[in-house]
Amino acid sequence: MAFSGKYELESQENYEKFLETIGLLNAKTDHKVVTEVVQDGNNFIWTQTIPNWTWSNKFTVGQECELTTMTGSKFETLVTMEGGKISLQFPQYQFTAELIEDKLNCVTPGEKGVTFKRVSKRI
């Protein structure tokens, strides 16, 4: 399934608690995050934007890639896709994303058993 498109936050669970557990509570925003995904085969550019802040990563499924955390730290990880679900390990959490009924569903089990879920609608 093609991920390419622009998505706007529709709902989320455990947002504030998740940010607190990974030490980023100061990054909390009430703005609706817009996620833009550009997919060309197994190559992706994944960008999240709110007013005055943009976070973007380029990666290739099936390859070890250098990515950047929300705080700007660089790390390397293997990006996989199985059953239409993208999966990668950030330093403090696992990230998965899949399209369900044209909505981008991201699930992030993090430290201390807090799982952050975000659903974004295609715009």
PDB file of C-alpha atoms in Angstrom, residues 24-122:
ATOM      1  CA  LEU A  24      10.349  15.603  25.992  1.00  0.00           C
ATOM      2  CA  LEU A  25       7.368  17.051  27.841  1.00  0.00           C
ATOM      3  CA  ASN A  26       8.617  20.526  26.848  1.00  0.00           C
ATOM      4  CA  ALA A  27       7.919  19.519  23.201  1.00  0.00           C
ATOM      5  CA  LYS A  28       4.174  19.192  23.889  1.00  0.00           C
ATOM      6  CA  THR A  29       2.016  21.133  21.481  1.00  0.00           C
ATOM      7  CA  ASP A  30      -1.689  21.701  20.988  1.00  0.00           C
ATOM      8  CA  HIS A  31      -1.177  22.138  17.247  1.00  0.00           C
ATOM      9  CA  LYS A  32      -2.346  19.419  14.874  1.00  0.00           C
ATOM     10  CA  VAL A  33       0.729  17.653  13.563  1.00  0.00           C
ATOM     11  CA  VAL A  34       0.829  17.309   9.775  1.00  0.00           C
ATOM     12  CA  THR A  35       2.753  14.301   8.481  1.00  0.00           C
ATOM     13  CA  GLU A  36       3.900  14.212   4.873  1.00  0.00           C
ATOM     14  CA  VAL A  37       5.155  10.952   3.425  1.00  0.00           C
ATOM     15  CA  VAL A  38       6.897  10.716   0.063  1.00  0.00           C
ATOM     16  CA  GLN A  39       7.356   7.118  -1.045  1.00  0.00           C
ATOM     17  CA  ASP A  40       9.281   5.962  -4.101  1.00  0.00           C
ATOM     18  CA  GLY A  41       9.356   2.175  -3.947  1.00  0.00           C
ATOM     19  CA  ASN A  42      11.250   1.335  -0.740  1.00  0.00           C
ATOM     20  CA  ASN A  43      12.614   4.889  -0.345  1.00  0.00           C
ATOM     21  CA  PHE A  44      10.792   7.231   2.006  1.00  0.00           C
ATOM     22  CA  ILE A  45      10.938  10.822   3.184  1.00  0.00           C
ATOM     23  CA  TRP A  46       8.876  11.163   6.381  1.00  0.00           C
ATOM     24  CA  THR A  47       8.250  14.714   7.592  1.00  0.00           C
ATOM     25  CA  GLN A  48       6.240  16.000  10.543  1.00  0.00           C
ATOM     26  CA  THR A  49       5.363  19.672  10.821  1.00  0.00           C
ATOM     27  CA  ILE A  50       3.749  22.051  13.277  1.00  0.00           C
ATOM     28  CA  PRO A  51       4.100  25.845  13.219  1.00  0.00           C
ATOM     29  CA  ASN A  52       7.785  26.794  13.752  1.00  0.00           C
ATOM     30  CA  TRP A  53       9.063  23.178  13.782  1.00  0.00           C
ATOM     31  CA  THR A  54       9.769  20.493  11.175  1.00  0.00           C
ATOM     32  CA  TRP A  55      11.281  17.045  11.686  1.00  0.00           C
ATOM     33  CA  SER A  56      12.226  14.936   8.680  1.00  0.00           C
ATOM     34  CA  ASN A  57      13.925  11.601   8.028  1.00  0.00           C
ATOM     35  CA  LYS A  58      14.900   9.792   4.823  1.00  0.00           C
ATOM     36  CA  PHE A  59      15.127   6.007   4.890  1.00  0.00           C
ATOM     37  CA  THR A  60      15.049   2.905   2.735  1.00  0.00           C
ATOM     38  CA  VAL A  61      13.110  -0.165   3.827  1.00  0.00           C
ATOM     39  CA  GLY A  62      15.400  -3.160   4.280  1.00  0.00           C
ATOM     40  CA  GLN A  63      18.500  -1.065   4.884  1.00  0.00           C
ATOM     41  CA  GLU A  64      20.395   0.305   7.871  1.00  0.00           C
ATOM     42  CA  CYS A  65      19.726   4.063   7.840  1.00  0.00           C
ATOM     43  CA  GLU A  66      20.953   7.096   9.750  1.00  0.00           C
ATOM     44  CA  LEU A  67      17.970   8.904  11.252  1.00  0.00           C
ATOM     45  CA  THR A  68      17.460  11.847  13.576  1.00  0.00           C
ATOM     46  CA  THR A  69      15.416  11.922  16.788  1.00  0.00           C
ATOM     47  CA  MET A  70      13.040  14.754  17.685  1.00  0.00           C
ATOM     48  CA  THR A  71      15.868  16.298  19.710  1.00  0.00           C
ATOM     49  CA  GLY A  72      18.328  16.213  16.802  1.00  0.00           C
ATOM     50  CA  SER A  73      20.421  13.218  17.900  1.00  0.00           C
ATOM     51  CA  LYS A  74      21.532  10.938  15.083  1.00  0.00           C
ATOM     52  CA  PHE A  75      21.346   7.142  15.294  1.00  0.00           C
ATOM     53  CA  GLU A  76      21.402   4.138  12.970  1.00  0.00           C
ATOM     54  CA  THR A  77      18.669   1.542  12.673  1.00  0.00           C
ATOM     55  CA  LEU A  78      17.267  -1.046  10.294  1.00  0.00           C
ATOM     56  CA  VAL A  79      13.912  -0.083   8.788  1.00  0.00           C
ATOM     57  CA  THR A  80      11.616  -2.995   7.960  1.00  0.00           C
ATOM     58  CA  MET A  81       8.199  -3.450   6.392  1.00  0.00           C
ATOM     59  CA  GLU A  82       6.056  -6.500   6.919  1.00  0.00           C
ATOM     60  CA  GLY A  83       2.409  -6.839   5.971  1.00  0.00           C
ATOM     61  CA  GLY A  84       2.293  -3.164   4.966  1.00  0.00           C
ATOM     62  CA  LYS A  85       3.571  -2.015   8.371  1.00  0.00           C
ATOM     63  CA  ILE A  86       6.770   0.059   8.636  1.00  0.00           C
ATOM     64  CA  SER A  87       8.817  -0.637  11.752  1.00  0.00           C
ATOM     65  CA  LEU A  88      11.956   0.926  13.191  1.00  0.00           C
ATOM     66  CA  GLN A  89      13.680   1.182  16.534  1.00  0.00           C
ATOM     67  CA  PHE A  90      14.428   4.679  17.872  1.00  0.00           C
ATOM     68  CA  PRO A  91      16.797   4.932  20.860  1.00  0.00           C
ATOM     69  CA  GLN A  92      13.941   5.211  23.386  1.00  0.00           C
ATOM     70  CA  TYR A  93      11.031   3.555  21.593  1.00  0.00           C
ATOM     71  CA  GLN A  94       9.814   1.311  18.782  1.00  0.00           C
ATOM     72  CA  PHE A  95       7.858   3.033  15.978  1.00  0.00           C
ATOM     73  CA  THR A  96       5.369   1.353  13.652  1.00  0.00           C
ATOM     74  CA  ALA A  97       3.144   2.891  11.002  1.00  0.00           C
ATOM     75  CA  GLU A  98       0.504   1.457   8.703  1.00  0.00           C
ATOM     76  CA  LEU A  99      -2.408   2.635   6.611  1.00  0.00           C
ATOM     77  CA  ILE A 100      -5.822   1.468   7.777  1.00  0.00           C
ATOM     78  CA  GLU A 101      -8.804   2.669   5.729  1.00  0.00           C
ATOM     79  CA  ASP A 102      -6.718   5.537   4.280  1.00  0.00           C
ATOM     80  CA  LYS A 103      -5.653   6.732   7.735  1.00  0.00           C
ATOM     81  CA  LEU A 104      -2.058   6.744   8.953  1.00  0.00           C
ATOM     82  CA  ASN A 105      -1.892   4.768  12.200  1.00  0.00           C
ATOM     83  CA  CYS A 106       1.311   5.135  14.213  1.00  0.00           C
ATOM     84  CA  VAL A 107       1.962   3.141  17.369  1.00  0.00           C
ATOM     85  CA  THR A 108       4.940   3.839  19.600  1.00  0.00           C
ATOM     86  CA  PRO A 109       5.484   1.566  22.593  1.00  0.00           C
ATOM     87  CA  GLY A 110       7.975   3.453  24.725  1.00  0.00           C
ATOM     88  CA  GLU A 111       9.726   3.315  28.042  1.00  0.00           C
ATOM     89  CA  LYS A 112       7.918   2.386  31.247  1.00  0.00           C
ATOM     90  CA  GLY A 113       5.131   0.603  29.366  1.00  0.00           C
ATOM     91  CA  VAL A 114       3.590   3.781  27.901  1.00  0.00           C
ATOM     92  CA  THR A 115       2.255   3.276  24.374  1.00  0.00           C
ATOM     93  CA  PHE A 116       1.570   6.356  22.279  1.00  0.00           C
ATOM     94  CA  LYS A 117      -0.988   5.973  19.475  1.00  0.00           C
ATOM     95  CA  ARG A 118      -1.662   8.541  16.784  1.00  0.00           C
ATOM     96  CA  VAL A 119      -4.204   8.402  13.947  1.00  0.00           C
ATOM     97  CA  SER A 120      -3.986  10.921  11.108  1.00  0.00           C
ATOM     98  CA  LYS A 121      -6.457  11.436   8.271  1.00  0.00           C
ATOM     99  CA  ARG A 122      -5.353  11.981   4.693  1.00  0.00           C
TER     100      ARG A 122
END
